[in-house]
Structure formats: C-alpha cells, structure tokens
Amino acid sequence: MKNFELYEPSNVREAVATLVKIGPKAKVIGGGSDLVAGVMKDWVQGNGMPLPDALVDLSTIPQLKGIKVDKTGATIGAMTTLTEIVESKDLQKQFSLLTQAAHSVASPLIRNFGTLGGNINQRPRCWFYRGAEFNCYKKGGDFCYSVGGDNRYHAIIGGELCYIVHPSDTATALLALNAQAKIAGPRGDRTVPFDQYFIGPREDVLRENILKADEVMTEVFIPTPAPGTKQAWSKLKNRQVYDFAIVSVAAAFTTDASGNWADGRVVLGGVAPVPYRATNIENQLKGKNVKNSIKQAAATIRTAARPMSMNAYKVDVAQTMVERTILGALG
Amino acid sequence: MPDYNWPEPDSAALVGKRISRVDGPAKVTGTAKYTYDVTRPGMLYAKVLRSPYAHCRIVSIDVSAAEKLPGVEAVYVVQGAGTEIHWQGDDIAAVAAVDEQTAEDAVQNIKVQYKQLAHLVQEEDLSKAGDRAKPAAEQVVGNPDEAFAAAEAVTVEGYYGTSVVTHCCLESHGFVAEWEGDTLTVYPSTQAVERLTGQFAEALKIPATNVHTMMQYVGGGFGSKFAVDRWGIAAAHLAKQTGKPVKLMLERAPEQMVAGNRPSVYAKVKIAAKPDGTLTAWESDSWSTGGMGGGGSPPMPYIWNFPHQRKRHTAVSINAGSARAWRAPNHPQGCYVTMCSIEDLAAKLKMDPLDLVLKNIALTGERSELYRQELLKAAELMEWKRRWHPRAQGSPGPVKQGLGLALHTWAGRGHAAECRITIHPDGYVEVSTCTQDIGTGTRTVIAIVAAETLGVPMEMVKLNIGDNHLPPGGSSGGSTTVGGVSSSTRRAAMDAREQLFARIASGLGTTAENLETVNGTVRVKNDPSKGFTWKQAAAKLGVNPVSAMGKNPDEAKGALTSSGVGGVQMADVSVDTETGVVRVNKMVAVQDCGLIVDMKTAESQVYGAMIMGIGYTLFEERVMDEITGRMLNPNMEFYKLAGLADTPEMVVHMWTDAEQQKRGVIGLGEPPTISPGAAIANAVANATGVRVPTLPLTPDKVLAALEKGGLA
C-alpha cells in the first residue's frame, strides 16, 4: 500500500479545513473497510482517481457519532457504526427498513467498523474498476470493460458509459425512507435529499454522488414515517454469508383502509449506478389494491430494464423481489 | 518378534475413539505459529512484480529506480528480457525491502516493456481453441455402436461441465529464507517439508545437506503446496544477496492466479440402458484445461464399468495459471459428469436413481457389495425412499425441494515413512518423523498410535515433526499420510516396547515375551499383580533411553495399511425457481476408510470436504476476461466460498465393520470431496425438473436452465 499522511481533526471545521488545504489528494476515512482495505490496498487508481496522499480520520470527531430520535424523525451521525444502527431500539421501532438493511451489510466484524457515512459513500464493486490493471472510465480511463466482458453483476438500468451498480444497502433504504444528508463544506452546511444525492455516470463518471472533495457528510436525517407506514427490506445474494446484493429492494408505503396504495417508495439496489427509485412501479400501484396489483406493477421493471449480454437474469430477479418484498410488507 | 498388527477394537484404549486434536488449543489461542507468523531478526519483506498480461514477451526490464528507493535492499529478476510469459501474474522480478510498503512501492518503480502476444483464456467454447486443443486418441471398449443401435436401447444425451476452481488456502503460499554461510534455512508453507530440501538444493546449486527446512503449522494446502516455486527461489536469492532473512508470502490476488487450481472439464455424454435400467453403453466427448499444461483427463465413466464405451478427450492449453493437484485430482470432475448423466437417464426411464444404481451396482466391481450397503445406509439416514419424488413433482410454490446422490472412490494407501521412537528413563516418549499436519489431524493420529502401543497417556508423547533433520516422513498428498505415518509409528513403538521389555524383564522375574503394557503399567501377562507403573519401568532404564526405528512399508512387519476406500453421499436441496438461488438443506455421507485411528478427526475430514464441495458446486469459479486475458475474481469477494450460513445439516456415518478393521489404516482426506458436486446437482435436477449443465449452480444459470427446460 502507498504511504499516506494521517490527520486526526477534533471537529468538522478542522476536517474541512484540512481537506481544503491539501486538496483533492486528501480523502476522509470512516471505518476504512473500503478506502484502506479496498481501494488503497488493491491500488485502485487512475488519471481521474489518484490514490490519496493524506487521510482525514473522522473517528476523532465525537459529534459525528450518535443516534437521536424525536417526533420529527431520526438524526444519525455519519460516523455511527452499522452495528450501532442495527442495535438501536429506537431505530428498530420506527425505521426498521434501515436497521434491516444495515444488518444485511457484510459481516459482524465489518459492521463493527463500517460507518453509515462510509457505507453510503463507498466506491462501486465492479470487478473491472477494482482490478488494478483495468484503466476504465471510472478511474479516468477511456474504456468500459463490462460492455464486451463478463457483466453478470452489472447494471440493468441506467448504465451509460459505465455500468456499475451502486453497492450500498443503507443508501437504498434511506432513499426509500425519503431521508436527507447533511453536508459540511468550506461554504457552510447544506442539506441534500437523497433524491438528489446520487448521480449517474452521464453526470459525472468519476463520482457516484454530489459530495465534493472538500466536503464531509456529517449526518443523515430520516423524517418520521407517516402513521401506518409499511416497511420492508430484501436482499438477494448468491450465497448466504456476507455478499453484495444481486438485487435488493427497499419499500416504504402507506395504504388506505381498503388496502389501496396511498403513498410510498420502492427503491432497488444492485440494478443501477445509483439506488434506483422505481417510480414506474409506484405509479402503477397508486390508488390500487396493493395485493391485487403488485404482480402487474412489478412487471413494469421490465420496461425500464436494458440488460447487458450476461445479466438478463437480474431483470427476472428484480421483478420477483419487488413483488415478494411488497407482499411481505403487507404481512 | 512381536505380532505387528493393530489392536482389536474392543481392546483398544485410544484407537478408534473420539479424540480432540492435540494442537487444537494452540491453534485457537494463536500460540501455533504458521510460516506467515515467522519473524527473524533483521528480516526483510519481499514483493513480486507480476505480469499484467496473459501472454507476452519481456522486451526490457529496468530495475534501477526500484533499487535506488530508500529502504530497498535487493532486486532479483526472476524472468528477464526475452522471456515469453504465458499467464497473467507470473513472476517477473522480486524486491526485498525493510517493510512491506517500501517493497510494494519499489515494485511499482520497476519499468518493464512488454510485447503483447495473442492469448486464449477460455476453453468451454472448444470451437475457439484452434491449435490450442490437443485431442488424445479415442478409446473404445466392447462394441458401443451396436449397443446404442440396439432396438431396445433407451438413450439420453447431455452436456455437463465444471469450471476451474482454485485452492483458496487460508494461508497463502510463501517462505522465509535465511542463510548462514552456505547453509540455507527455510520456513515454508508446504505439504512437503522434506521434499523441498532437494528442490532448493538443486535450484541453488548447493548440497542438499546445506538445506534445513522447518514448518510446524500450515494454513491449508489441498494439493497446491508441494513445490519451492519461482517465488521460493527468489526469496532464497534475495536473502543471499542481502545477507538477511527474507520473507515472501503471496498476496491474495496472485495466490488465486498463480498458486494452483483444479482443471475444468466439459463433456458431451450419451449413455444407453435397457428398458429395465441395465446400463449398457457410454460415449463421451470431453475437454478440459489446466492452464498451459492442458489439464488432466478425468476418469470417465467414473466407477461404473459400462460394458461398451467410446471416449474422446481433448486437452486445451490456455493462458492462465497452471493447475495443481486439487483434493482428489480428476475425481470430482469424472464423478460429476458420470453421476449426472446416470441421473438424467434414470429420469428418462422414470426410475428412482437409487434403484437404478442399486440395479447396476455390479458394474462397480469388487467394491460393489460395500457400495450397496453404503447406499442403503445413506438412504436410511436421508429417508430417501419416503422423501424422494420424481423430477419436479415435489411441493407446489416457487421453492422446490429435491434429492440427489453420488458415489466415489479413492486409493489412499499409506506412503513410505520412517519414524524414531525414544522412551526416556523419565517415562516420556518422543516420536520423531519429518511429516507435517496439513489440517488432517496427523499430529493427533501419531500421538494416539504411540500412546496406544505403549499404554501411556497421550500427554506423555512428545512429537517432533516438520523438520527435514528428522527421519523422512513423506509428503502429504494423495491421502497417504495417515496410513503411512501411523504404520511407521506403530512398528517403531512396538519395537521400542520390545526393547524396554528386554531391559526390565529380569527385574520382574520373567522374560520379555511375557510382558505387556496396559493402561500406564508394564506387567506380566496372566499375572497382573506383578508389574511396574510405566514410570517405574522407564526408570529401570537408568541413563540409557531405548530408541527404535519403524518404517512403512515393511513387509517383514505386517501389513498395517492397504488401498481403496469409497463412499456414498446424498444431498437435499431447495431451489427458488424465481430467483435461481440454491440452498443445501442436508447432506448425508457414508464413508469407509479401513481402520479409523481417531473418529473425531476422521468425521471432521468428511464435514470439511462436504463444505468445500458445497463451495465448488454452488459458488466457486475462476472468471477470466476474454478481452484482456485477466482473472476478474482473484479475491475473496467475487471468488465466493461457502460460509457458515451456507452450511447445512450434515450427517456423517463412518463405516466401521470388522472387515474394515482388518484392512489397516487408509487415507480419507480427499475422497469425501468428490461426490458433493454430483449429489447436489442431481438434487437440483430432481427439484426443478431441469438439468443445470455446468457448475457452479449460480442463479443466472439456474434461471436460464429453467427457461430453456428439458431433460439435459
């Protein structure tokens, strides 16, 4: 691994100042399970992605840790570990979609280290991107190897130029919960709904979100779901032990007294370069009896999907998973 | 001279009992030191520059920038300008530096110019192989044409295959090398401590007497750790150049790319039977790769000696890391192709495959009666007859359950080994042999045999293994170690016991042949009141211990090992036909292996083999990128192994009748890993009604097979 300087700021302002001072070759580090044990260990670098010279360790900032739930919603510090989220009684009660998604991440050891901010902002798992020898678009190169190569795990929706799938389980759940991110930067704080947080390769192939090099995600806010909101999470993996999703589905919705879809969101992970909000499916369900309409609604994923040479199976899987997840939420 | 044999089961104090590993506590507490843990004073760390291309020629290499880097102490060019490189990851140059980071930095600073050459990295599509495909001569038995053409013949044709899989040793390959003058000390991670001696001596042009190899613990080998390898020689050269100890352990990526793999096999098979299920004819066109070497030729038809056969096999050379022995070389592939086609035939005949294999059991030859009994036992443990259903006729709903079975065999005769046993005057017993415990329980087995023979508690037996200065104990491969070292230990212990008796008999007023060792005592046969405690008896030796050598084989001293083991496995699976995900619910293994020394470690081998089998059946495959020739999954993320949550209920039944006792100790490590592929795949076919032709049975392939439909 390349050597680097380590900074240990004691507050957010100091962290941001360090990022500004060093520039784009400084990166913030949460648990480090992706940046250090992944990107840096495996020399994942390119013209558009130099390996960092400096790491700014956010674990030395106590304010970034913690879970606070009040009647408006839940505020979770970006450095809160996934284990802390999984074990939070308050979150389990009202935000079970997030606790379940967090619980499905990796293994207990990684969840003890991995943070919410790190999980949301982790880099993709594409095996070409992660291979040191593949100089792909996402690293600033001039090729996407997945188009003519083995793309069994790649995007079925929204790929263009680059066909990664967004790897974060918690991001998928947070988008379904209509959450927002709080970001600190040299120009002050800003709040960005997750609806606008993730960006696809067409917008900027070198990034997966709007976070700038001199910014730090500080916390996540999830508004209290409307009374009676049904929440469900499913994640399909090839094997049962820790793995990234082939397809994951996060659903949060309300129904009226007769079981008709009132409002809500269906979001898929593992299918697109961003957590994919399936508005087609939501619109199909609107005002209809969920139980009776879900089969037909789930099938609309087929109209959005543009599978590649080896991943058409993910369309079938996505359709099944949407149907099962929403039926599961109905109980 | 004593009667060299194994104790009768009812008189044995230790042999055949359930005994925990003697090194278990050391392993779980971390006091067991593996090669990865070895650190020597002033030790340097080595990293290797590896070829980024699957096929290329080295035009030029410039190491000057790397050499100048502060902290770099030596650079050794493994393959210089002009060399043709045949696979990605092959060693080009190695660097020794004061720490790992500096060595890695230095590797990045080596400038190499390559000329890329055309590569081939896939073999499943044989039409693309061109002159890389090398067909072997056709083999014919009987008259297959006539048998297939017979009016009554029921035939089934199918396509079956297993991908290349890697060994995934938890501890990667590597060495620590250290010189003192012209003498080299090596700490290897190996299955062959003594065999490496000659390999190092030859490569470094020094006398074999100048090589000292030592290893106490190894984190897995599975057939991939028998050689010094290019990187071992590089470590020795770097240590020589710097005059300091050098540690070179492979990173995970090269471990997956260049440190061995199991050859693939793909086969088009046609088999025929009479309408009653009697198997008549086999025809197969198969091909495989093991890298540039082309790979092995799996035994087909496996176990079943069809009266009429035609076989053609083609080896394909590809630009990927070379194959090495992989737990039961060639057998899992042969078993998979054969047992799947037989199951497909049973489905076509609308027969229960258990009935079909029982009907044809005579075709398995001399083992057939034992196989028949093992099949019935496995069927009982799986409740096969109650639970089996014809294909795709299980429960309604998207999740389908099914059962499958397979049979396997292996040789496993104990290898050549020598052992020295010393009984010290304080009663402690020393057993010395240059073997190694690759996780199979070899240490425990040796301690059991010595303690049983001398009638002492296992705690009084001190083992010296893993050092080439000890009597030769053989390499650990082919499931031959336990048979070999238990036999040499038994003979040495019996001879040492005779010497002890001879030295102390007069003190008990009798002669040596009237003495016996029982439960910590040395006493007169038929007069248990006359005797010494073991410690008293040993004390009579005065200042001179007794010491005896035992070896295997030793025809004058009985036959303590033999050859030929086998077993039956059955799998119960659930297949989600809407997601393609397969889960193994339960596996049953019935296994024979002669006399069992330690029931607990024996069962453990079978459990481990089944878990490994679930991995290669459901998840594992080496994925190559055809465009660049590179491996896409040289890691533990995309090269998926089975974990605890993927592990089903496992029932192991070791076959221990009087007949097995008489056969002596035979190897067990490999055979139980042969059947899982076929047993699980057959269960998936039974559940879904369709054949998923190639392993691993991943969701994409399961869904594709369901969409396509059809028998095979």
Coordinates of N, CA and C in Angstrom, one line a residue, chain B residues 224-343:
Chain B
S224 N -1.9 -27.9 -3.4 CA -1.2 -26.8 -4.1 C 0.2 -26.5 -3.6
K225 N 0.6 -27.2 -2.5 CA 1.8 -26.7 -1.8 C 2.9 -27.8 -1.8
F226 N 3.4 -28.3 -2.9 CA 4.4 -29.3 -2.9 C 5.8 -28.8 -3.5
A227 N 5.8 -27.5 -4.0 CA 7.0 -27.1 -4.7 C 7.6 -25.8 -4.1
V228 N 8.9 -25.6 -4.4 CA 9.6 -24.4 -4.0 C 9.0 -23.2 -4.7
D229 N 8.6 -23.4 -5.9 CA 8.0 -22.3 -6.8 C 9.1 -21.2 -7.1
R230 N 8.8 -20.5 -8.1 CA 9.7 -19.4 -8.5 C 9.9 -18.4 -7.4
W231 N 8.8 -18.2 -6.7 CA 9.0 -17.2 -5.6 C 9.8 -17.7 -4.4
G232 N 9.8 -19.0 -4.2 CA 10.6 -19.6 -3.1 C 12.1 -19.4 -3.5
I233 N 12.5 -19.7 -4.7 CA 13.9 -19.5 -5.1 C 14.2 -18.0 -5.1
A234 N 13.3 -17.2 -5.5 CA 13.5 -15.7 -5.4 C 13.8 -15.3 -4.0
A235 N 13.1 -15.8 -3.1 CA 13.3 -15.4 -1.7 C 14.7 -15.8 -1.2
A236 N 15.1 -17.0 -1.6 CA 16.4 -17.5 -1.2 C 17.5 -16.6 -1.9
H237 N 17.3 -16.2 -3.1 CA 18.3 -15.4 -3.8 C 18.4 -14.0 -3.1
L238 N 17.2 -13.5 -2.8 CA 17.2 -12.1 -2.1 C 17.9 -12.2 -0.8
A239 N 17.7 -13.3 -0.1 CA 18.3 -13.5 1.2 C 19.8 -13.6 1.1
K240 N 20.2 -14.3 0.0 CA 21.7 -14.4 -0.2 C 22.3 -13.0 -0.6
Q241 N 21.6 -12.3 -1.5 CA 22.1 -11.0 -1.9 C 22.3 -10.0 -0.7
T242 N 21.3 -10.1 0.2 CA 21.3 -9.1 1.3 C 22.0 -9.6 2.5
G243 N 22.2 -10.9 2.6 CA 22.7 -11.4 3.9 C 21.8 -11.3 5.0
K244 N 20.5 -11.2 4.7 CA 19.5 -11.0 5.8 C 18.3 -12.0 5.5
P245 N 17.6 -12.4 6.5 CA 16.4 -13.2 6.3 C 15.4 -12.5 5.5
V246 N 14.7 -13.2 4.6 CA 13.7 -12.6 3.7 C 12.4 -13.4 3.8
K247 N 11.3 -12.6 3.9 CA 10.0 -13.3 4.0 C 9.2 -12.9 2.7
L248 N 8.8 -13.9 2.0 CA 8.0 -13.7 0.8 C 6.7 -14.5 0.9
M249 N 5.6 -13.8 1.2 CA 4.3 -14.5 1.2 C 3.5 -13.9 0.0
L250 N 2.7 -14.7 -0.7 CA 1.9 -14.2 -1.8 C 0.8 -13.4 -1.2
E251 N 0.4 -12.3 -2.0 CA -0.8 -11.6 -1.7 C -2.0 -12.5 -2.2
R252 N -3.2 -12.1 -1.8 CA -4.3 -12.9 -2.2 C -4.5 -13.0 -3.7
A253 N -4.3 -11.9 -4.4 CA -4.6 -12.0 -5.8 C -3.7 -13.0 -6.6
P254 N -2.3 -12.9 -6.4 CA -1.5 -13.9 -7.0 C -1.8 -15.3 -6.5
E255 N -2.1 -15.4 -5.2 CA -2.5 -16.7 -4.6 C -3.6 -17.3 -5.5
Q256 N -4.6 -16.5 -5.9 CA -5.7 -17.0 -6.7 C -5.3 -17.2 -8.1
M257 N -4.3 -16.4 -8.6 CA -4.0 -16.5 -10.1 C -2.9 -17.6 -10.4
V258 N -1.9 -17.7 -9.6 CA -0.7 -18.5 -10.0 C -0.4 -19.6 -9.1
A259 N -1.1 -19.8 -7.9 CA -0.6 -20.8 -7.0 C -1.4 -22.1 -7.1
G260 N -2.0 -22.3 -8.2 CA -2.7 -23.6 -8.4 C -4.2 -23.5 -8.6
N261 N -4.7 -24.5 -9.3 CA -6.2 -24.6 -9.5 C -6.5 -26.0 -9.9
R262 N -7.8 -26.2 -9.9 CA -8.3 -27.5 -10.3 C -8.8 -27.4 -11.8
P263 N -8.3 -28.3 -12.7 CA -8.7 -28.2 -14.1 C -10.3 -28.3 -14.2
S264 N -10.7 -27.7 -15.3 CA -12.1 -27.8 -15.6 C -12.4 -29.1 -16.3
V265 N -13.6 -29.4 -16.6 CA -14.0 -30.4 -17.6 C -15.3 -30.1 -18.2
Y266 N -15.4 -30.3 -19.5 CA -16.7 -30.1 -20.1 C -16.9 -31.4 -21.0
A267 N -18.1 -31.9 -21.0 CA -18.3 -33.2 -21.7 C -19.7 -33.3 -22.3
K268 N -19.7 -33.8 -23.6 CA -21.0 -34.2 -24.2 C -21.1 -35.7 -24.0
V269 N -22.1 -36.2 -23.4 CA -22.2 -37.6 -23.0 C -23.5 -38.2 -23.6
K270 N -23.3 -39.4 -24.0 CA -24.5 -40.2 -24.4 C -24.4 -41.5 -23.7
I271 N -25.5 -41.9 -23.0 CA -25.4 -43.3 -22.4 C -26.7 -44.0 -22.7
A272 N -26.6 -45.3 -22.7 CA -27.8 -46.2 -23.0 C -28.0 -47.2 -22.0
A273 N -29.2 -47.6 -21.8 CA -29.6 -48.7 -20.9 C -30.7 -49.5 -21.5
K274 N -30.9 -50.7 -21.0 CA -32.1 -51.5 -21.4 C -33.3 -50.9 -20.7
P275 N -34.5 -51.1 -21.1 CA -35.7 -50.5 -20.5 C -35.8 -50.8 -19.0
D276 N -35.2 -51.9 -18.5 CA -35.3 -52.1 -17.1 C -34.2 -51.4 -16.3
G277 N -33.4 -50.5 -17.0 CA -32.4 -49.7 -16.3 C -31.0 -50.3 -16.4
T278 N -30.8 -51.5 -16.9 CA -29.4 -52.1 -17.0 C -28.6 -51.2 -17.9
L279 N -27.5 -50.7 -17.4 CA -26.6 -49.8 -18.2 C -25.8 -50.6 -19.2
T280 N -25.8 -50.1 -20.4 CA -25.1 -50.8 -21.5 C -24.0 -50.1 -22.1
A281 N -24.2 -48.8 -22.4 CA -23.2 -48.1 -23.3 C -22.9 -46.7 -22.8
W282 N -21.7 -46.3 -23.0 CA -21.2 -44.9 -22.7 C -20.4 -44.3 -23.8
E283 N -20.7 -43.1 -24.1 CA -19.9 -42.4 -25.1 C -19.7 -40.9 -24.6
S284 N -18.5 -40.5 -24.7 CA -18.2 -39.1 -24.2 C -17.2 -38.4 -25.1
D285 N -17.5 -37.2 -25.3 CA -16.5 -36.2 -25.9 C -16.2 -35.2 -24.8
S286 N -15.0 -35.2 -24.3 CA -14.8 -34.3 -23.2 C -13.5 -33.4 -23.5
W287 N -13.5 -32.3 -22.8 CA -12.3 -31.4 -22.9 C -12.1 -30.7 -21.6
S288 N -10.9 -30.2 -21.4 CA -10.6 -29.6 -20.2 C -9.3 -28.7 -20.3
T289 N -9.1 -27.9 -19.3 CA -7.9 -27.1 -19.3 C -7.3 -27.1 -17.9
G290 N -6.0 -27.1 -17.8 CA -5.3 -26.9 -16.5 C -4.3 -25.8 -16.7
G291 N -4.6 -24.9 -17.6 CA -3.6 -23.8 -17.9 C -2.8 -24.2 -19.2
M292 N -1.5 -23.8 -19.2 CA -0.7 -24.1 -20.4 C -0.5 -25.6 -20.6
G293 N -0.5 -26.3 -19.4 CA -0.3 -27.8 -19.5 C -1.5 -28.5 -20.0
G294 N -2.6 -27.9 -20.1 CA -3.8 -28.6 -20.7 C -4.7 -29.4 -19.8
G295 N -4.2 -29.7 -18.6 CA -5.1 -30.3 -17.6 C -5.2 -31.8 -17.7
G296 N -5.8 -32.4 -16.7 CA -5.9 -33.9 -16.6 C -7.0 -34.4 -17.4
S297 N -7.1 -35.7 -17.4 CA -8.2 -36.4 -18.1 C -9.0 -37.2 -17.1
P298 N -10.1 -36.6 -16.7 CA -10.9 -37.2 -15.6 C -11.3 -38.7 -15.9
P299 N -11.3 -39.6 -15.0 CA -11.7 -40.9 -15.2 C -13.2 -40.9 -15.6
M300 N -13.6 -41.4 -16.8 CA -15.0 -41.5 -17.2 C -15.2 -42.8 -18.0
P301 N -16.2 -43.5 -17.9 CA -17.2 -43.2 -16.8 C -16.7 -43.6 -15.5
Y302 N -17.0 -42.7 -14.5 CA -16.4 -42.8 -13.2 C -17.1 -43.9 -12.4
I303 N -16.3 -44.9 -11.9 CA -16.7 -46.0 -11.1 C -17.5 -47.1 -11.9
W304 N -18.4 -46.6 -12.8 CA -19.3 -47.6 -13.4 C -18.7 -48.1 -14.7
N305 N -18.4 -49.4 -14.7 CA -17.7 -50.0 -15.8 C -18.7 -50.5 -16.8
F306 N -19.2 -49.5 -17.6 CA -20.1 -49.8 -18.7 C -19.5 -50.9 -19.6
P307 N -20.3 -51.9 -20.1 CA -19.7 -52.9 -21.0 C -19.2 -52.4 -22.3
H308 N -19.9 -51.3 -22.8 CA -19.5 -50.7 -24.1 C -19.2 -49.3 -23.9
Q309 N -18.0 -48.8 -24.4 CA -17.6 -47.4 -24.2 C -16.9 -46.9 -25.4
R310 N -17.1 -45.6 -25.7 CA -16.2 -44.8 -26.6 C -16.0 -43.5 -25.9
K311 N -14.7 -43.1 -25.9 CA -14.3 -41.9 -25.2 C -13.3 -41.1 -26.0
R312 N -13.5 -39.8 -26.1 CA -12.5 -38.9 -26.7 C -12.3 -37.8 -25.7
H313 N -11.0 -37.5 -25.5 CA -10.7 -36.3 -24.6 C -9.7 -35.4 -25.2
T314 N -10.0 -34.1 -25.1 CA -9.1 -33.1 -25.7 C -8.6 -32.2 -24.6
A315 N -7.3 -32.0 -24.5 CA -6.7 -31.1 -23.6 C -6.5 -29.7 -24.3
V316 N -6.9 -28.6 -23.6 CA -6.8 -27.3 -24.2 C -5.8 -26.5 -23.4
S317 N -4.8 -25.9 -24.0 CA -3.9 -25.0 -23.4 C -4.4 -23.6 -23.4
I318 N -4.5 -23.0 -22.2 CA -4.9 -21.6 -22.2 C -3.9 -20.8 -21.4
N319 N -4.0 -19.5 -21.5 CA -3.0 -18.6 -20.9 C -3.6 -18.2 -19.5
A320 N -3.5 -19.1 -18.6 CA -3.9 -18.9 -17.2 C -3.1 -19.7 -16.3
G321 N -3.0 -19.4 -15.1 CA -2.2 -20.1 -14.1 C -2.4 -21.6 -14.2
S322 N -1.3 -22.3 -13.9 CA -1.3 -23.8 -14.1 C -2.1 -24.5 -13.0
A323 N -2.6 -25.6 -13.4 CA -3.3 -26.5 -12.4 C -2.3 -27.2 -11.5
R324 N -2.8 -27.5 -10.3 CA -2.0 -28.3 -9.4 C -3.0 -29.3 -8.9
A325 N -2.4 -30.3 -8.2 CA -3.3 -31.3 -7.6 C -4.3 -30.6 -6.7
W326 N -5.6 -30.9 -6.8 CA -6.6 -30.3 -6.0 C -7.4 -31.4 -5.4
R327 N -7.4 -31.5 -4.1 CA -8.1 -32.5 -3.3 C -8.8 -33.6 -4.2
A328 N -8.2 -34.8 -4.3 CA -8.7 -35.9 -5.2 C -8.7 -35.5 -6.7
P329 N -7.4 -35.3 -7.2 CA -7.3 -34.8 -8.6 C -8.1 -35.7 -9.5
N330 N -8.8 -35.0 -10.4 CA -9.6 -35.5 -11.5 C -10.9 -36.2 -11.1
H331 N -11.0 -36.7 -9.8 CA -12.2 -37.5 -9.4 C -13.5 -36.6 -9.4
P332 N -13.4 -35.4 -8.8 CA -14.7 -34.7 -8.7 C -15.3 -34.4 -10.1
Q333 N -14.4 -34.2 -11.1 CA -14.9 -33.9 -12.4 C -15.5 -35.2 -13.1
G334 N -14.8 -36.3 -12.9 CA -15.3 -37.5 -13.5 C -16.6 -38.0 -12.9
C335 N -16.6 -37.8 -11.5 CA -17.8 -38.2 -10.8 C -19.0 -37.3 -11.2
Y336 N -18.8 -36.0 -11.4 CA -19.8 -35.1 -11.7 C -20.4 -35.5 -13.1
V337 N -19.6 -35.6 -14.1 CA -20.1 -35.9 -15.4 C -20.8 -37.3 -15.4
T338 N -20.3 -38.3 -14.8 CA -20.8 -39.6 -14.8 C -22.2 -39.7 -14.1
M339 N -22.1 -39.2 -12.8 CA -23.3 -39.3 -12.0 C -24.5 -38.5 -12.5
C340 N -24.2 -37.3 -13.1 CA -25.2 -36.5 -13.6 C -25.9 -37.2 -14.8
S341 N -25.1 -37.8 -15.7 CA -25.7 -38.5 -16.9 C -26.5 -39.7 -16.4
I342 N -26.0 -40.4 -15.4 CA -26.8 -41.5 -14.9 C -28.1 -41.1 -14.3
E343 N -28.1 -39.9 -13.6 CA -29.3 -39.4 -13.0 C -30.3 -39.0 -14.1

